[in-house]
PDB file of C-alpha atoms in Angstrom:
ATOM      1  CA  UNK A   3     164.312  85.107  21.631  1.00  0.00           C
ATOM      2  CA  UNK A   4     166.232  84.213  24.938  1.00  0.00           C
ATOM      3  CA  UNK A   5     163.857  83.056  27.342  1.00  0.00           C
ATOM      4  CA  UNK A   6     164.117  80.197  29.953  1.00  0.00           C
ATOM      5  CA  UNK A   7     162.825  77.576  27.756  1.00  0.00           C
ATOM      6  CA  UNK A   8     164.727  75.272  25.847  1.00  0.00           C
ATOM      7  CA  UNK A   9     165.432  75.334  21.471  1.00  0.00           C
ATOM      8  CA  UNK A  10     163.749  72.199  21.282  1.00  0.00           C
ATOM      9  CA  UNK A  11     160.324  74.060  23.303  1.00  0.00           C
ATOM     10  CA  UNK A  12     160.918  76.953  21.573  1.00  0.00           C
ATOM     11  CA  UNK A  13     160.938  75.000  17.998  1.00  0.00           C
ATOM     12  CA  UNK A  14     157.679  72.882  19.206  1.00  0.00           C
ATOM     13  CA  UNK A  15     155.784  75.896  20.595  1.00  0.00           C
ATOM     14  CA  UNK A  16     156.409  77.661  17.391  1.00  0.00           C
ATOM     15  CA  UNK A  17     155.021  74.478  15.239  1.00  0.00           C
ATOM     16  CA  UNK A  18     152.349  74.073  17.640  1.00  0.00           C
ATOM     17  CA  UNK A  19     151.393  77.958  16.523  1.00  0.00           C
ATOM     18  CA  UNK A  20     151.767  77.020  12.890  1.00  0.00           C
ATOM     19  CA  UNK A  21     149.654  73.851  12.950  1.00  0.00           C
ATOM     20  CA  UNK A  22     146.683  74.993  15.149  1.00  0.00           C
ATOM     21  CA  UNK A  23     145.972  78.218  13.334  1.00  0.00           C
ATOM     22  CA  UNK A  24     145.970  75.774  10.397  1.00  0.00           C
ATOM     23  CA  UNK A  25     148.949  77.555   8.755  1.00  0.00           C
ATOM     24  CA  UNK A  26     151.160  74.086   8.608  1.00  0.00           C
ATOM     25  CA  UNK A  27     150.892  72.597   4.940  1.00  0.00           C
ATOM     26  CA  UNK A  28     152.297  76.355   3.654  1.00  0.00           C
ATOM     27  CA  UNK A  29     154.336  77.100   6.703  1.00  0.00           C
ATOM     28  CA  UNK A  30     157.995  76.431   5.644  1.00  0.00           C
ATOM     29  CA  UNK A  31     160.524  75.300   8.298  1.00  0.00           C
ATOM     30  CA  UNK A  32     162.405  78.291   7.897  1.00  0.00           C
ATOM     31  CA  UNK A  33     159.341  80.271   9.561  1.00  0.00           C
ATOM     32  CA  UNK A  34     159.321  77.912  12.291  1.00  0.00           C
ATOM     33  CA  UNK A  35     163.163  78.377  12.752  1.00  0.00           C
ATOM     34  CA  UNK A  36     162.500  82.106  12.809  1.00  0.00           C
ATOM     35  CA  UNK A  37     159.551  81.800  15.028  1.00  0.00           C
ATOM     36  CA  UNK A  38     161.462  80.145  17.472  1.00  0.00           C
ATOM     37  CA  UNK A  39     164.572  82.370  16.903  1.00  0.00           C
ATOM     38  CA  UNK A  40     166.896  79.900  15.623  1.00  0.00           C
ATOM     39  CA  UNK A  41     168.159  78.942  12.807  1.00  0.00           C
ATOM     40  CA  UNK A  42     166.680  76.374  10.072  1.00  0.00           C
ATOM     41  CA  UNK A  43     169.956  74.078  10.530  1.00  0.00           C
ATOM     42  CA  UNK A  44     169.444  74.216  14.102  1.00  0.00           C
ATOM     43  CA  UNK A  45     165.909  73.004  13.692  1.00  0.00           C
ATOM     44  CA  UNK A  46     166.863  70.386  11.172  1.00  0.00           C
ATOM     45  CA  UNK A  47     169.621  68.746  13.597  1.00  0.00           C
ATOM     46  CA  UNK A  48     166.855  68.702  16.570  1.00  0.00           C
ATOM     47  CA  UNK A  49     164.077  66.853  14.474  1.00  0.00           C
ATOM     48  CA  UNK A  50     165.056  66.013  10.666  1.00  0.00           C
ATOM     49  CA  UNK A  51     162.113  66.715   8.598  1.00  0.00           C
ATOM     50  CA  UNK A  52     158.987  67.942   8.887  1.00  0.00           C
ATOM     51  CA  UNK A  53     157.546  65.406   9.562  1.00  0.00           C
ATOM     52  CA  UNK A  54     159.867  64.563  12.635  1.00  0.00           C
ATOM     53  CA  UNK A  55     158.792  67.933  14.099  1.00  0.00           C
ATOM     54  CA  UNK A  56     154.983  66.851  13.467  1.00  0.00           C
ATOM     55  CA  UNK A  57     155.259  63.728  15.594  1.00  0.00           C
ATOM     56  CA  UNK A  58     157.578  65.449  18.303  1.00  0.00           C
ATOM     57  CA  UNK A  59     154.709  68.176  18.537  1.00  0.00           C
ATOM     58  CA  UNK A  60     151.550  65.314  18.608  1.00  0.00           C
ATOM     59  CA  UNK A  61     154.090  63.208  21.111  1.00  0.00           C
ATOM     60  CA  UNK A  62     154.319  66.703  23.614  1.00  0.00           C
ATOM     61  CA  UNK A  63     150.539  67.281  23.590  1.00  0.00           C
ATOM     62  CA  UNK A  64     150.139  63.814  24.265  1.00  0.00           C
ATOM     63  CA  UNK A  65     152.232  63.676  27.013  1.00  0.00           C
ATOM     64  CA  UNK A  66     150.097  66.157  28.232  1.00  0.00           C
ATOM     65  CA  UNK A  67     147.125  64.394  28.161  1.00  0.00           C
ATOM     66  CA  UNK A  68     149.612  61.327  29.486  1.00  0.00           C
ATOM     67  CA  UNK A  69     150.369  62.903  32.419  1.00  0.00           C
ATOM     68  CA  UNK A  70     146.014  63.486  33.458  1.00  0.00           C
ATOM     69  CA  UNK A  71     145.595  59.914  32.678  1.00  0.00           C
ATOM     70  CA  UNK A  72     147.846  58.641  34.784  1.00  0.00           C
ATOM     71  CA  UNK A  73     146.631  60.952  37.725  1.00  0.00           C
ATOM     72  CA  UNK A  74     142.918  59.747  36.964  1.00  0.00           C
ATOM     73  CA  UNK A  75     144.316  55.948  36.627  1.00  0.00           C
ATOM     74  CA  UNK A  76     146.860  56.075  40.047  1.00  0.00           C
ATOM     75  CA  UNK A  77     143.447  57.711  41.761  1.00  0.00           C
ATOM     76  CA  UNK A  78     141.403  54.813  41.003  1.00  0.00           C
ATOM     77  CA  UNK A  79     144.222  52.344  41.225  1.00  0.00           C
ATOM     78  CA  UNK A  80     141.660  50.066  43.331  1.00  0.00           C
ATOM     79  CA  UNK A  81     139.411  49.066  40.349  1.00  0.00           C
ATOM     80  CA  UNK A  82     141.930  49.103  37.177  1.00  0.00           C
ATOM     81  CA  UNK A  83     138.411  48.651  34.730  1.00  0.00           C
ATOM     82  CA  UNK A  84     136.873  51.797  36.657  1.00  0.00           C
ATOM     83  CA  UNK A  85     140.317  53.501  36.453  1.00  0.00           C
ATOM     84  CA  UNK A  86     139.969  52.542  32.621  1.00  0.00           C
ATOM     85  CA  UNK A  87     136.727  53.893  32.078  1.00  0.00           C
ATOM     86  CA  UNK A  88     136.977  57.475  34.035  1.00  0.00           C
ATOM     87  CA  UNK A  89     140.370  58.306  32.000  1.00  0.00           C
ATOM     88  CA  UNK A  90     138.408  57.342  28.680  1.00  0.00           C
ATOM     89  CA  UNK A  91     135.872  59.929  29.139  1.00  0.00           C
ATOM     90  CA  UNK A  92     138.351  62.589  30.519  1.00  0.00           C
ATOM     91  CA  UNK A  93     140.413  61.544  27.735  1.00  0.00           C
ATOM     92  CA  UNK A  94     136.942  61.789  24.750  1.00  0.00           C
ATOM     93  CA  UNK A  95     135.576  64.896  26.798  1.00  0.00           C
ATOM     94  CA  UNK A  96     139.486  67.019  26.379  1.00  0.00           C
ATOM     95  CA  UNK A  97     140.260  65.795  23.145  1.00  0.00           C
ATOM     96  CA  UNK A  98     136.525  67.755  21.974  1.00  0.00           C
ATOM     97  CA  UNK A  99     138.470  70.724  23.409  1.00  0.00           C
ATOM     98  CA  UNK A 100     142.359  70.009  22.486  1.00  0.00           C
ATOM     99  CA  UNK A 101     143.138  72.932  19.978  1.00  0.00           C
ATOM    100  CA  UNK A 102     146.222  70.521  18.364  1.00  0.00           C
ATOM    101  CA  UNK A 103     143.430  67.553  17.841  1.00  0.00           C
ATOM    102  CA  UNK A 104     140.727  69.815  16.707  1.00  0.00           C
ATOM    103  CA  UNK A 105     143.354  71.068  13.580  1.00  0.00           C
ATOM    104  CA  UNK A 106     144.906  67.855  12.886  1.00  0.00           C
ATOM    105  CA  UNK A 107     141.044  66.071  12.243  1.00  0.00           C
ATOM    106  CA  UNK A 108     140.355  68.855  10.030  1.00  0.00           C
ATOM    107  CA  UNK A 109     143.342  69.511   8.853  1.00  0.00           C
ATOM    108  CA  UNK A 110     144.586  68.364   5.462  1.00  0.00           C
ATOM    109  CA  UNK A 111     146.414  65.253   4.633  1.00  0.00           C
ATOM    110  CA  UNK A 112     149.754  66.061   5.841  1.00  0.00           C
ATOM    111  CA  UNK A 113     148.050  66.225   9.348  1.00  0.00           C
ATOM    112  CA  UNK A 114     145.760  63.904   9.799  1.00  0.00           C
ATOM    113  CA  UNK A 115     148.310  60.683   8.989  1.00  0.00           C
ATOM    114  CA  UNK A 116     150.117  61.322  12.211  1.00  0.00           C
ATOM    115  CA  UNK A 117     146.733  60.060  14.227  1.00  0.00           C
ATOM    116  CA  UNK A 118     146.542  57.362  11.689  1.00  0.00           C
ATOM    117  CA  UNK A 119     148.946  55.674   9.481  1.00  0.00           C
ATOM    118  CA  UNK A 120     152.126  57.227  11.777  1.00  0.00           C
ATOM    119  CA  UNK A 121     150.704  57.145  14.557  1.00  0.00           C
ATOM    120  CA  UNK A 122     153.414  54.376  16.026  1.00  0.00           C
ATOM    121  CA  UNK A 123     155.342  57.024  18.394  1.00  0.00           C
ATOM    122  CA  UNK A 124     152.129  58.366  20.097  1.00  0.00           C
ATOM    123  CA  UNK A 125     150.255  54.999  20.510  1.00  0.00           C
ATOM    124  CA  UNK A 126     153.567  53.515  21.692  1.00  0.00           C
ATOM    125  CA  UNK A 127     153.886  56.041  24.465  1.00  0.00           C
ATOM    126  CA  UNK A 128     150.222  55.553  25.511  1.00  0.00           C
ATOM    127  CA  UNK A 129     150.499  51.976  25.653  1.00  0.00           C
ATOM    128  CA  UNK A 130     153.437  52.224  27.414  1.00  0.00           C
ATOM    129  CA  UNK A 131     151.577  53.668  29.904  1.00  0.00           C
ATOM    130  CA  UNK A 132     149.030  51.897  30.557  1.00  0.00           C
ATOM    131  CA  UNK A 133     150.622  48.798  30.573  1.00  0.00           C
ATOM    132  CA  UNK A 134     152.414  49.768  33.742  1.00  0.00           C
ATOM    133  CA  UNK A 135     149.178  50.635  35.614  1.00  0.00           C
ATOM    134  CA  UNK A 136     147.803  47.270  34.798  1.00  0.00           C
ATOM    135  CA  UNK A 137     151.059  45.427  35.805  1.00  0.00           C
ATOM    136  CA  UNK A 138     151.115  47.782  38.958  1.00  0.00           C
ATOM    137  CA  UNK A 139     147.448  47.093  39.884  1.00  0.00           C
ATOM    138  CA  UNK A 140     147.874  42.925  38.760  1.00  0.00           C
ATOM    139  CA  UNK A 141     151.450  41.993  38.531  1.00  0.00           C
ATOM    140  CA  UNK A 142     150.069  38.747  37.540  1.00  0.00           C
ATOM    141  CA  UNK A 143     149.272  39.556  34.107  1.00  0.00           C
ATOM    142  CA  UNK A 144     152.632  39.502  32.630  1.00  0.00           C
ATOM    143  CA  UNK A 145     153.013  40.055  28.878  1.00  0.00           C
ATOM    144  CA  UNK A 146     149.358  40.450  28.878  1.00  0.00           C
ATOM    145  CA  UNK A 147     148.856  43.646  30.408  1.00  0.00           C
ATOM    146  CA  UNK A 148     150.390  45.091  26.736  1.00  0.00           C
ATOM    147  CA  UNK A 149     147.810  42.643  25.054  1.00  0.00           C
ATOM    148  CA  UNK A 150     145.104  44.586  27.013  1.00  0.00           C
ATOM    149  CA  UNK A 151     146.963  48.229  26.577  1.00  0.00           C
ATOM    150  CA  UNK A 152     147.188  48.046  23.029  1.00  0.00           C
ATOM    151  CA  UNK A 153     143.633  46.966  22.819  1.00  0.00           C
ATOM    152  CA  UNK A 154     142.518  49.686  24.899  1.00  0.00           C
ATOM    153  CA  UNK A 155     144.424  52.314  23.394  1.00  0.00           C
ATOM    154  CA  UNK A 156     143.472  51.731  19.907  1.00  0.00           C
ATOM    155  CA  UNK A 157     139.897  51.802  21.192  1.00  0.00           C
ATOM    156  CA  UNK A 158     140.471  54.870  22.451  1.00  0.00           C
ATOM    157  CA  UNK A 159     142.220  56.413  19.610  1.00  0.00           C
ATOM    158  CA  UNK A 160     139.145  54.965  17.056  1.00  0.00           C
ATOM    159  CA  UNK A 161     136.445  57.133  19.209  1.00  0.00           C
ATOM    160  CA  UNK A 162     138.852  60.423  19.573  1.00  0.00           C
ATOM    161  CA  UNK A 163     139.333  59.810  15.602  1.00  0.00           C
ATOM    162  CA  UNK A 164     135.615  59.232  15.148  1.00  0.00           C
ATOM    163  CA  UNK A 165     134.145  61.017  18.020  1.00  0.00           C
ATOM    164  CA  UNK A 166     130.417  59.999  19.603  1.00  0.00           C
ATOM    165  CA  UNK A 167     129.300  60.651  23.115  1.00  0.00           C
ATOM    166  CA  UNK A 168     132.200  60.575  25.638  1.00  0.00           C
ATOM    167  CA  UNK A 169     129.694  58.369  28.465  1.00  0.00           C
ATOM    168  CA  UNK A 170     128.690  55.809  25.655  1.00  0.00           C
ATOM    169  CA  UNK A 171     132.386  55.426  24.596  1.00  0.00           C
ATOM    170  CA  UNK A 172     133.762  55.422  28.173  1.00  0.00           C
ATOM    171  CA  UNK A 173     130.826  52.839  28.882  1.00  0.00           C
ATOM    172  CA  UNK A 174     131.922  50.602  26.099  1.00  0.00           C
ATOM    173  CA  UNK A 175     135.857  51.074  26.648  1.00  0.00           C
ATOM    174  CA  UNK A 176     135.108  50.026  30.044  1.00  0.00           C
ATOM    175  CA  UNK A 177     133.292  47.044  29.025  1.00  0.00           C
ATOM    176  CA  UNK A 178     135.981  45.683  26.280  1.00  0.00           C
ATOM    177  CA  UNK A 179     138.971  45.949  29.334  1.00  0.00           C
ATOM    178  CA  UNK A 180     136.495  44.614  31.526  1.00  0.00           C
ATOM    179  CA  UNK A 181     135.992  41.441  29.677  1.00  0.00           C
ATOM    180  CA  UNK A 182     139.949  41.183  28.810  1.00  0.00           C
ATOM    181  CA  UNK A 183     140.740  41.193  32.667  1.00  0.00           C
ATOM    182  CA  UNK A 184     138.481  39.153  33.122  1.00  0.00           C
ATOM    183  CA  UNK A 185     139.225  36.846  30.587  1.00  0.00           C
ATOM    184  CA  UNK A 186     142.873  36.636  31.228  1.00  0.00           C
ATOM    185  CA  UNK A 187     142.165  35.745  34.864  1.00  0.00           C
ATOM    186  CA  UNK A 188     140.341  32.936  33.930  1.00  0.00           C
ATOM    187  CA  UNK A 189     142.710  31.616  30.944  1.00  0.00           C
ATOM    188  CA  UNK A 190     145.600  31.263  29.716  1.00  0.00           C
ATOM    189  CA  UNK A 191     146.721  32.610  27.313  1.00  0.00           C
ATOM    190  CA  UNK A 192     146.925  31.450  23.575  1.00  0.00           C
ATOM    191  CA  UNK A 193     150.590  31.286  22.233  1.00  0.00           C
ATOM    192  CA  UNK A 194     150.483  33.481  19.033  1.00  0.00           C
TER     193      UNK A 194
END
């Protein structure tokens, strides 16, 4: 395969392949490799284990849905809880429609885990984030803003993970970082 894109696209588009037509727990990372047209060593030097190439796929797709977020959240940039709220429901509207989401929640137990229990890489770049939008809309909050981004973003994870109506959970997002702004504006914080 020699086309313009990278080993490291080529290797996660191949994965991507694997794990949405729900072919990853047999899929071997030779096939991958060969998908991809490289070979296995060169996919074990760009992302270890399996594993590695699991969270490197989840962290792309997320990126993805990264880079919407932050167009919905700089459009909005007036009213940070408003800003909030419209990229929850984009965000619980797409991820009904996300073909990499869809497999992973029913997916097997290899999948599902990277979501969950490993999800650190994923929720670290979403936090990351969205702490700068609140620090760029209220500089003032300091340390706080990742207080209020790690709040929200779990929040938001829970109802992709567990999914209801995308108004009701936008509604109640919005509420929750709502009442943190708020409360942060009117106290200081406690030193834990």
């Amino acid at each position: 395969m020699t086309s313009g894109r990278s080993v490291r696209e080529r290797l996660l588009d191949s994965a991507y392949a694997e794990i949405v037509s729900g072919g990853w727990t047999r899929m071997r990372m030779a096939d991958i490799a060969s998908g991809a047209g490289v070979s296995r060593q060169t996919l074990y030097n760009e992302f270890g284990a399996k594993e590695g190439l699991l969270q490197a796929v989840v962290v792309r797709n997320a990126g993805v849905f990264l880079d919407r977020v932050v167009r919905i959240l700089t459009e909005n940039s007036a009213e940070p809880t408003l800003a909030l709220s419209r990229a929850a429901r984009w965000i619980f509207t797409a991820a009904r429609e996300d073909a990499l989401l869809r497999a992973i929640l029913a997916g097997d137990t290899e999948l599902l885990p990277v979501l969950t229990t490993r999800a650190q890489p994923v929720q670290d770049a979403l936090q990351e984030r969205v702490a700068a939008f609140l620090l760029e809309c209220r500089p003032g909050l300091g340390e706080r803003a990742a207080a209020i981004a790690d709040v929200s973003v779990r929040l938001s994870v829970s109802y992709v993970l567990l999914p209801t109506d995308p108004d009701q959970a936008a509604h109640r997002t919005e509420m929750v970082v709502a009442s943190l702004l708020h409360s942060v504006g009117s106290a200081e914080p406690s030193r834990r």
